[in-house]
Tab-separated table of C-alpha atoms in Angstrom:
chain	number	residue	atom	x	y	z
N	269	MET	CA	0.000	0.000	0.000
N	270	ASN	CA	1.372	3.418	-1.029
N	271	ILE	CA	0.692	6.243	1.440
N	272	VAL	CA	1.617	9.922	1.467
N	273	ILE	CA	0.956	11.638	4.801
N	274	GLY	CA	1.323	15.278	5.818
N	275	VAL	CA	4.281	15.810	8.155
N	276	ASP	CA	4.483	19.578	8.676
N	277	SER	CA	3.155	19.163	12.237
N	278	ILE	CA	6.153	17.012	13.209
N	279	LYS	CA	8.194	19.838	14.703
N	280	HIS	CA	9.115	21.338	18.073
N	281	PRO	CA	7.258	21.929	20.269
N	282	MET	CA	5.203	18.866	19.297
N	283	SER	CA	1.453	19.470	19.345
N	284	GLY	CA	-1.150	16.727	19.690
N	285	VAL	CA	-1.491	16.643	15.896
N	286	GLY	CA	2.288	16.440	15.645
N	287	VAL	CA	2.341	13.414	17.954
N	288	TYR	CA	-0.452	11.815	15.895
N	289	SER	CA	1.437	12.333	12.618
N	290	TYR	CA	4.711	11.163	14.140
N	291	GLU	CA	3.270	7.970	15.614
N	292	LEU	CA	1.428	6.985	12.433
N	293	CYS	CA	4.599	7.469	10.371
N	294	LYS	CA	6.604	5.497	12.913
N	295	GLN	CA	4.162	2.587	12.779
N	296	TYR	CA	3.981	2.595	8.973
N	297	ILE	CA	7.768	2.542	8.619
N	298	LEU	CA	7.874	-0.636	10.688
N	299	ARG	CA	5.571	-2.468	8.247
N	300	ASP	CA	6.765	-4.308	5.143
N	301	ASP	CA	3.359	-3.992	3.469
N	302	VAL	CA	3.373	-0.184	3.561
N	303	ASN	CA	5.336	2.264	1.423
N	304	VAL	CA	5.030	5.594	3.223
N	305	VAL	CA	6.372	9.003	2.199
N	306	GLY	CA	5.925	12.347	3.941
N	307	LEU	CA	4.399	15.459	2.404
N	308	GLY	CA	6.137	18.604	3.633
N	309	ARG	CA	5.683	22.184	2.595
N	310	TYR	CA	8.970	22.217	0.707
N	311	SER	CA	9.467	18.622	-0.343
N	312	ILE	CA	8.413	15.001	-0.365
N	313	PHE	CA	10.276	12.881	2.195
N	314	ASP	CA	11.039	9.391	0.965
N	315	ARG	CA	11.173	6.538	3.468
N	316	VAL	CA	14.810	7.152	4.430
N	317	GLU	CA	14.317	10.912	4.744
N	318	LEU	CA	11.141	10.361	6.740
N	319	GLU	CA	12.986	8.100	9.183
N	320	GLU	CA	15.577	10.847	9.627
N	321	LYS	CA	12.838	13.430	10.235
N	322	LEU	CA	11.359	11.215	12.959
N	323	ARG	CA	14.791	10.685	14.491
N	324	ARG	CA	15.369	14.432	14.625
N	325	ALA	CA	11.952	14.931	16.205
N	326	ARG	CA	13.069	12.728	19.108
N	327	ILE	CA	16.098	14.927	19.785
N	328	GLU	CA	14.468	17.711	21.714
N	329	PRO	CA	16.278	20.094	24.059
N	330	TRP	CA	15.296	19.900	27.704
N	331	LEU	CA	14.023	23.379	28.448
N	332	ILE	CA	13.490	24.665	31.958
N	333	LYS	CA	12.003	28.115	31.814
N	334	GLY	CA	9.147	29.910	33.469
N	335	ALA	CA	6.300	30.827	31.164
N	336	ASN	CA	6.709	34.518	31.996
N	337	ARG	CA	10.219	34.579	30.590
N	338	VAL	CA	8.975	33.985	27.055
N	339	HIS	CA	5.928	36.234	27.346
N	340	PHE	CA	7.191	39.074	25.156
N	341	SER	CA	8.421	36.838	22.334
N	342	ARG	CA	5.109	34.970	22.478
N	343	VAL	CA	3.201	38.251	22.120
N	344	LEU	CA	5.137	39.021	18.927
N	345	ILE	CA	4.529	35.541	17.513
N	346	ASN	CA	0.812	35.733	18.285
N	347	ARG	CA	0.528	39.121	16.607
N	348	LEU	CA	2.153	37.742	13.480
N	349	LYS	CA	-0.151	34.707	13.546
N	350	SER	CA	-3.209	36.926	13.969
N	351	SER	CA	-2.486	38.747	10.732
N	352	ASN	CA	-5.076	37.577	8.212
N	353	ALA	CA	-2.884	38.768	5.342
N	354	LEU	CA	0.111	36.741	6.527
N	355	ARG	CA	-2.062	33.689	7.200
N	356	ARG	CA	-3.598	33.864	3.716
N	357	ALA	CA	-0.178	34.253	2.115
N	358	TYR	CA	1.266	31.347	4.082
N	359	HIS	CA	-1.564	28.958	3.240
N	360	SER	CA	-1.690	30.019	-0.404
N	361	THR	CA	1.974	29.134	-0.852
N	362	SER	CA	1.466	25.943	1.176
N	363	LYS	CA	-1.408	24.938	-1.089
N	364	LEU	CA	0.605	25.522	-4.257
N	365	ALA	CA	3.574	23.605	-2.854
N	366	ALA	CA	1.415	20.673	-1.723
N	367	LEU	CA	-0.284	20.392	-5.106
N	368	LYS	CA	3.086	20.517	-6.857
N	369	HIS	CA	4.444	17.673	-4.736
N	370	LEU	CA	1.276	15.574	-4.952
N	371	ASN	CA	1.260	15.802	-8.748
N	372	LYS	CA	4.644	14.080	-8.782
N	373	LEU	CA	3.296	10.977	-7.070
N	374	ASP	CA	1.735	7.924	-8.656
N	375	GLN	CA	-2.076	7.904	-8.548
N	376	SER	CA	-1.938	4.727	-6.465
N	377	PHE	CA	-0.924	6.759	-3.405
N	378	ILE	CA	-3.459	7.299	-0.656
N	379	TYR	CA	-3.165	10.882	0.581
N	380	HIS	CA	-3.732	11.206	4.350
N	381	VAL	CA	-4.199	14.699	5.776
N	382	PRO	CA	-3.631	14.385	9.555
N	383	ASN	CA	-4.314	18.037	10.356
N	384	PHE	CA	-7.808	19.034	9.152
N	385	ILE	CA	-6.924	20.932	5.977
N	386	GLY	CA	-5.675	19.163	2.869
N	387	TYR	CA	-5.391	20.400	-0.671
N	388	GLY	CA	-6.125	18.821	-4.023
N	389	ASN	CA	-8.904	16.509	-5.127
N	390	SER	CA	-7.106	13.203	-4.960
N	391	TYR	CA	-9.514	10.289	-5.429
N	392	LYS	CA	-7.880	8.520	-2.473
N	393	LYS	CA	-7.865	11.327	0.060
N	394	VAL	CA	-8.387	10.776	3.798
N	395	VAL	CA	-8.713	13.674	6.265
N	396	THR	CA	-8.532	13.476	10.060
N	397	ILE	CA	-10.804	15.886	11.960
N	398	HIS	CA	-9.661	16.023	15.579
N	399	ASP	CA	-12.379	18.329	16.921
N	400	LEU	CA	-14.728	21.173	16.040
N	401	SER	CA	-13.549	23.551	18.733
N	402	HIS	CA	-13.413	26.452	16.251
N	403	ILE	CA	-17.224	26.140	16.104
N	404	ASP	CA	-18.087	24.954	19.610
N	405	CYS	CA	-15.566	27.215	21.379
N	406	GLU	CA	-15.159	29.991	18.854
N	407	GLY	CA	-14.215	32.606	21.449
N	408	MET	CA	-11.374	30.437	22.740
N	409	HIS	CA	-9.353	30.675	19.515
N	410	PRO	CA	-7.714	33.620	17.757
N	411	PRO	CA	-10.209	35.127	15.267
N	412	SER	CA	-7.817	34.495	12.358
N	413	ARG	CA	-7.697	30.768	13.175
N	414	VAL	CA	-11.482	30.560	13.393
N	415	LYS	CA	-11.868	32.359	10.073
N	416	PHE	CA	-9.342	30.098	8.387
N	417	MET	CA	-11.044	26.936	9.638
N	418	ARG	CA	-14.480	28.185	8.620
N	419	ASP	CA	-13.185	29.093	5.158
N	420	GLN	CA	-11.214	25.917	4.496
N	421	LEU	CA	-12.627	22.968	6.430
N	422	SER	CA	-15.787	22.449	4.350
N	423	ASP	CA	-13.780	22.137	1.135
N	424	SER	CA	-11.265	19.836	2.819
N	425	ILE	CA	-14.061	17.516	3.971
N	426	ALA	CA	-15.917	17.669	0.640
N	427	SER	CA	-12.798	16.635	-1.294
N	428	ALA	CA	-12.024	13.709	1.036
N	429	ARG	CA	-13.253	10.197	0.337
N	430	ARG	CA	-12.955	9.193	3.998
N	431	ILE	CA	-13.014	11.122	7.270
N	432	ILE	CA	-11.265	9.903	10.428
N	433	VAL	CA	-12.247	11.255	13.859
N	434	ASP	CA	-10.622	10.599	17.240
N	435	SER	CA	-13.827	9.956	19.194
N	436	GLU	CA	-17.537	9.231	18.919
N	437	PHE	CA	-18.066	12.686	20.395
N	438	THR	CA	-16.356	14.334	17.417
N	439	ARG	CA	-18.183	12.031	15.006
N	440	GLU	CA	-21.551	13.160	16.353
N	441	ARG	CA	-20.533	16.821	16.384
N	442	LEU	CA	-19.363	16.567	12.777
N	443	LEU	CA	-22.713	15.153	11.682
N	444	GLU	CA	-24.631	17.744	13.705
N	445	SER	CA	-22.541	20.619	12.340
N	446	GLY	CA	-23.722	20.296	8.759
N	447	LEU	CA	-20.128	20.214	7.509
N	448	ILE	CA	-20.821	16.795	5.997
N	449	ASP	CA	-24.050	15.431	4.553
N	450	ARG	CA	-25.883	12.848	6.630
N	451	ASN	CA	-25.833	10.505	3.641
N	452	ARG	CA	-22.043	10.355	4.029
N	453	GLU	CA	-22.236	9.008	7.571
N	454	ASN	CA	-20.583	5.754	6.488
N	455	ASP	CA	-17.562	7.705	5.251
N	456	ILE	CA	-16.724	8.708	8.849
N	457	PHE	CA	-14.560	6.327	10.868
N	458	ARG	CA	-13.744	6.624	14.565
N	459	VAL	CA	-10.150	5.629	15.298
N	460	TYR	CA	-8.923	6.152	18.865
N	461	LEU	CA	-5.431	7.530	19.386
N	462	GLY	CA	-2.675	5.729	21.299
N	463	ILE	CA	-0.163	6.338	24.064
N	464	ARG	CA	3.473	7.218	23.455
N	465	ASP	CA	6.169	4.680	24.330
N	466	ALA	CA	7.676	7.051	26.888
N	467	PHE	CA	4.626	6.459	29.068
N	468	SER	CA	4.624	2.675	28.883
N	469	ALA	CA	7.133	2.079	31.685
N	470	CYS	CA	7.296	5.198	33.819
N	471	GLN	CA	9.713	4.910	36.712
N	472	PRO	CA	9.712	7.070	39.875
N	473	ALA	CA	12.275	9.826	39.631
N	474	SER	CA	14.910	10.510	42.231
N	475	GLU	CA	14.313	13.431	44.577
N	476	ASN	CA	17.754	14.624	43.539
N	477	SER	CA	16.721	15.224	39.930
N	478	VAL	CA	17.702	18.533	38.389
N	479	PHE	CA	14.085	19.222	37.509
N	480	PHE	CA	12.795	18.797	41.047
N	481	GLU	CA	15.635	20.824	42.517
N	482	HIS	CA	15.043	23.654	40.072
N	483	PHE	CA	11.339	23.975	40.911
N	484	CYS	CA	11.578	22.851	44.555
N	485	LEU	CA	9.289	19.855	44.043
N	486	LYS	CA	9.054	16.431	45.630
N	487	PRO	CA	7.785	13.212	43.999
N	488	GLN	CA	4.076	12.521	44.601
N	489	ASN	CA	3.727	15.931	46.237
N	490	TYR	CA	2.256	18.107	43.506
N	491	PHE	CA	-0.805	18.381	41.315
N	492	LEU	CA	0.035	18.437	37.609
N	493	ALA	CA	-1.725	20.021	34.655
N	494	LEU	CA	-0.382	19.648	31.140
N	495	GLY	CA	-1.088	21.421	27.871
N	496	THR	CA	-0.661	24.659	25.966
N	497	ILE	CA	-1.708	27.674	28.007
N	498	GLU	CA	-4.838	28.893	26.240
N	499	PRO	CA	-8.476	29.504	27.281
N	500	ARG	CA	-9.792	26.093	26.183
N	501	LYS	CA	-7.572	24.308	28.710
N	502	ASN	CA	-9.451	26.058	31.540
N	503	TYR	CA	-6.379	27.003	33.560
N	504	VAL	CA	-7.968	30.107	35.108
N	505	ARG	CA	-10.643	27.995	36.801
N	506	LEU	CA	-8.037	25.415	37.761
N	507	VAL	CA	-5.887	28.020	39.529
N	508	ARG	CA	-8.940	29.439	41.280
N	509	ALA	CA	-9.898	25.926	42.375
N	510	TYR	CA	-6.396	25.329	43.709
N	511	SER	CA	-6.479	28.644	45.593
N	512	LYS	CA	-9.547	27.390	47.502
N	513	LEU	CA	-7.633	24.468	48.996
N	514	PRO	CA	-6.780	24.799	52.705
N	515	GLN	CA	-3.392	26.308	53.438
N	516	SER	CA	-2.157	23.048	54.963
N	517	VAL	CA	-2.900	21.218	51.710
N	518	ALA	CA	-1.456	23.941	49.494
N	519	LEU	CA	1.742	23.999	51.562
N	520	GLN	CA	2.279	20.303	50.868
N	521	PHE	CA	0.993	20.150	47.271
N	522	PRO	CA	1.860	22.939	44.813
N	523	LEU	CA	0.128	23.121	41.434
N	524	VAL	CA	2.482	22.539	38.502
N	525	ILE	CA	1.324	23.658	35.059
N	526	CYS	CA	3.441	22.369	32.225
N	527	GLY	CA	2.953	23.927	28.804
N	528	ALA	CA	4.074	26.615	26.402
N	529	LEU	CA	2.250	29.914	26.135
N	530	GLY	CA	-0.355	29.751	23.408
N	531	TRP	CA	-3.016	32.425	23.002
N	532	GLY	CA	-5.270	34.435	25.302
N	533	TYR	CA	-3.151	33.701	28.370
N	534	GLU	CA	-2.776	37.241	29.754
N	535	ALA	CA	-5.546	36.948	32.372
N	536	PHE	CA	-4.104	33.599	33.432
N	537	LEU	CA	-0.632	35.059	34.034
N	538	GLU	CA	-2.141	37.916	36.052
N	539	LEU	CA	-4.061	35.443	38.203
N	540	VAL	CA	-0.963	33.318	38.834
N	541	ALA	CA	0.997	36.428	39.833
N	542	SER	CA	-1.674	37.237	42.439
N	543	ILE	CA	-1.442	33.840	44.193
N	544	LYS	CA	0.030	34.173	47.693
N	545	PRO	CA	1.932	31.600	49.791
N	546	PRO	CA	1.479	28.968	50.966
N	547	HIS	CA	-0.373	28.364	47.699
N	548	ARG	CA	2.182	27.980	44.936
N	549	VAL	CA	1.638	27.712	41.176
N	550	VAL	CA	4.694	26.541	39.221
N	551	LEU	CA	4.858	27.351	35.502
N	552	THR	CA	7.506	25.192	33.839
N	553	GLY	CA	7.050	26.505	30.311
N	554	HIS	CA	7.677	23.994	27.545
N	555	VAL	CA	9.199	20.668	28.623
N	556	SER	CA	10.564	18.013	26.262
N	557	GLN	CA	8.450	14.960	25.479
N	558	ALA	CA	10.929	12.707	27.268
N	559	ASP	CA	10.713	14.716	30.482
N	560	ILE	CA	6.931	14.996	30.435
N	561	SER	CA	6.610	11.287	31.281
N	562	PHE	CA	8.974	11.778	34.216
N	563	LEU	CA	6.921	14.752	35.432
N	564	VAL	CA	3.574	12.974	35.005
N	565	SER	CA	4.624	9.742	36.699
N	566	ASN	CA	5.670	11.550	39.860
N	567	ALA	CA	2.523	13.641	40.341
N	568	LEU	CA	0.071	13.144	43.197
N	569	ALA	CA	-2.749	13.555	40.675
N	570	PHE	CA	-3.146	14.687	37.089
N	571	VAL	CA	-5.728	17.466	36.676
N	572	TYR	CA	-7.171	18.037	33.202
N	573	PRO	CA	-10.423	20.048	33.441
N	574	SER	CA	-10.361	21.088	29.780
N	575	ILE	CA	-13.515	22.750	28.525
N	576	TYR	CA	-13.378	20.999	25.171
N	577	GLU	CA	-11.330	18.150	23.657
N	578	GLY	CA	-11.607	15.952	20.606
N	579	PHE	CA	-9.827	13.144	22.445
N	580	GLY	CA	-7.673	14.064	25.450
N	581	MET	CA	-4.404	12.195	24.939
N	582	PRO	CA	-2.773	13.447	28.189
N	583	VAL	CA	-5.534	11.779	30.223
N	584	LEU	CA	-4.571	8.320	28.957
N	585	GLU	CA	-0.858	9.035	29.265
N	586	ALA	CA	-1.274	9.886	32.932
N	587	MET	CA	-3.339	6.739	33.446
N	588	LYS	CA	-0.599	4.673	31.804
N	589	CYS	CA	1.824	6.076	34.368
N	590	GLY	CA	-0.414	4.868	37.204
N	591	VAL	CA	-1.394	8.392	38.263
N	592	PRO	CA	-4.992	9.153	39.345
N	593	VAL	CA	-6.779	11.535	36.977
N	594	ILE	CA	-9.261	14.367	37.491
N	595	THR	CA	-10.855	15.422	34.210
N	596	SER	CA	-13.945	16.929	32.645
N	597	GLY	CA	-17.075	14.808	32.715
N	598	VAL	CA	-18.207	16.039	29.299
N	599	GLY	CA	-17.458	15.264	25.673
N	600	ALA	CA	-14.441	13.281	24.583
N	601	THR	CA	-12.626	13.257	27.932
N	602	LEU	CA	-15.623	11.505	29.484
N	603	GLU	CA	-15.716	9.026	26.605
N	604	VAL	CA	-11.995	8.261	26.698
N	605	SER	CA	-11.584	8.060	30.475
N	606	SER	CA	-14.846	6.140	31.024
N	607	ASP	CA	-15.206	5.315	34.753
N	608	ALA	CA	-11.437	5.373	35.336
N	609	ALA	CA	-11.203	9.077	36.239
N	610	LEU	CA	-12.787	11.420	38.761
N	611	HIS	CA	-15.075	13.567	36.622
N	612	VAL	CA	-15.904	17.224	37.278
N	613	ASP	CA	-17.936	19.962	35.671
N	614	PRO	CA	-15.200	22.031	33.961
N	615	LEU	CA	-17.201	25.216	34.561
N	616	SER	CA	-17.408	24.637	38.328
N	617	VAL	CA	-14.474	25.929	40.345
N	618	GLU	CA	-15.962	24.269	43.424
N	619	GLU	CA	-16.143	20.801	41.824
N	620	ILE	CA	-12.553	21.004	40.606
N	621	SER	CA	-11.375	22.139	44.034
N	622	ASP	CA	-13.340	19.399	45.824
N	623	ALA	CA	-11.845	16.759	43.523
N	624	MET	CA	-8.311	17.986	44.224
N	625	MET	CA	-9.053	17.952	47.947
N	626	LEU	CA	-10.342	14.382	47.731
N	627	MET	CA	-7.274	13.133	45.867
N	628	SER	CA	-4.955	14.778	48.388
N	629	SER	CA	-6.810	13.570	51.475
N	630	SER	CA	-7.923	10.043	50.541
N	631	GLU	CA	-5.108	7.664	49.673
N	632	SER	CA	-7.585	4.851	49.004
N	633	THR	CA	-9.493	6.975	46.487
N	634	ALA	CA	-6.311	7.962	44.708
N	635	LYS	CA	-5.125	4.339	44.525
N	636	ASP	CA	-8.508	3.182	43.246
N	637	TYR	CA	-8.495	5.664	40.377
N	638	ALA	CA	-4.846	4.910	39.620
N	639	LYS	CA	-5.661	1.211	39.291
N	640	LYS	CA	-8.728	1.847	37.133
N	641	GLY	CA	-6.728	4.224	34.961
N	642	THR	CA	-3.953	1.706	34.344
N	643	LEU	CA	-6.506	-0.861	33.169
N	644	ARG	CA	-8.299	1.660	30.965
N	645	SER	CA	-5.078	2.852	29.312
N	646	SER	CA	-4.199	-0.709	28.283
N	647	GLU	CA	-7.062	-0.566	25.774
N	648	PHE	CA	-5.252	2.060	23.643
N	649	SER	CA	-2.074	1.836	21.573
N	650	TRP	CA	-0.523	3.470	18.524
N	651	GLY	CA	-0.135	0.054	16.913
N	652	GLN	CA	-3.889	-0.425	17.119
N	653	CYS	CA	-4.485	3.133	15.890
N	654	ALA	CA	-2.259	2.553	12.847
N	655	ALA	CA	-3.873	-0.819	12.063
N	656	GLU	CA	-7.382	0.654	12.203
N	657	THR	CA	-6.261	3.617	10.074
N	658	LEU	CA	-4.886	1.226	7.451
N	659	ASP	CA	-8.270	-0.513	7.485
N	660	VAL	CA	-9.844	2.833	6.590
N	661	TYR	CA	-7.435	3.211	3.667
N	662	LYS	CA	-8.370	-0.259	2.416
N	663	THR	CA	-12.002	0.784	1.993
N	664	LEU	CA	-10.829	3.018	-0.857
N	665	ASN	CA	-9.662	0.122	-3.009
């Protein structure tokens, strides 16, 4: 089977879509029955070049920096990204380049677009739609991103023979949205994502680690939240929930938030700056993929009260590490975590705070959710994701 897959998302810092693209490519390269090449903005990566791109993606610098230290550079980047003129110019050149590269390939190639928007009208085109947050949470994205998605996604879906979604939640939202005709329901396939290898055998870290020393942390003595700092991740409510914990609890368990600055984070940074001891909020900034597993596996509890997700990969990764999880009891995070997580209303500061208090005060509850989470996570793997994705491709023959 000949496959060309978009690989522009495989770059640092790796987003969820980047991880998805990386893991699919990695699985395909391991198979003798698959000939996979990567579609980049500037070139086509043959199998050898694609392997090298994946190898380079694994070599990521270990960055320890507070989020505030990169605030000003992030402001500049966000202003550039918010320019509709620059965005149009970038995607116009990307479209021309993609079409040029695709035209060089044999018509037997299946073209997989892992990141929503794909160009061309290839007969064997597959597009992955991870969520519809630009519709359901329009105010939680930069206006230029919302406009781009609204302008481009319909055409991307219409030109695709098959649509892959990460969850039943996204499948239903896609059908309800009107972006695809109801008579194409059988063209939509739900394929769950997997869990990265780094999380398959997490080992407790030494208290003498450089990371813990730098941030004055102790293993199993902090709450952890993970993800890009942007409104959809609900960090403002999370910090407010943490600030409601009794001083004795806050003194023992700081809140660690691990993620790069994204968009709309100004109010969040102001709130964090207002937090007074003994409550302590630690912003690590971006951390390498290798060190994330180390940070997750040593948390007291993983807290992921996201307002909206198409899947919620970090929830499963924390479960794989044997860490109890608090997450939103709505949408895809409810679907993916099933009964293996403590669910909260993401809009309720009180519920989030009560859940954190319970995890910190009841060892039996924490152990119970950790055990359930480990069992639940065993049902997901990238090997299974790749196999089911290949099954989708086969329906095109």
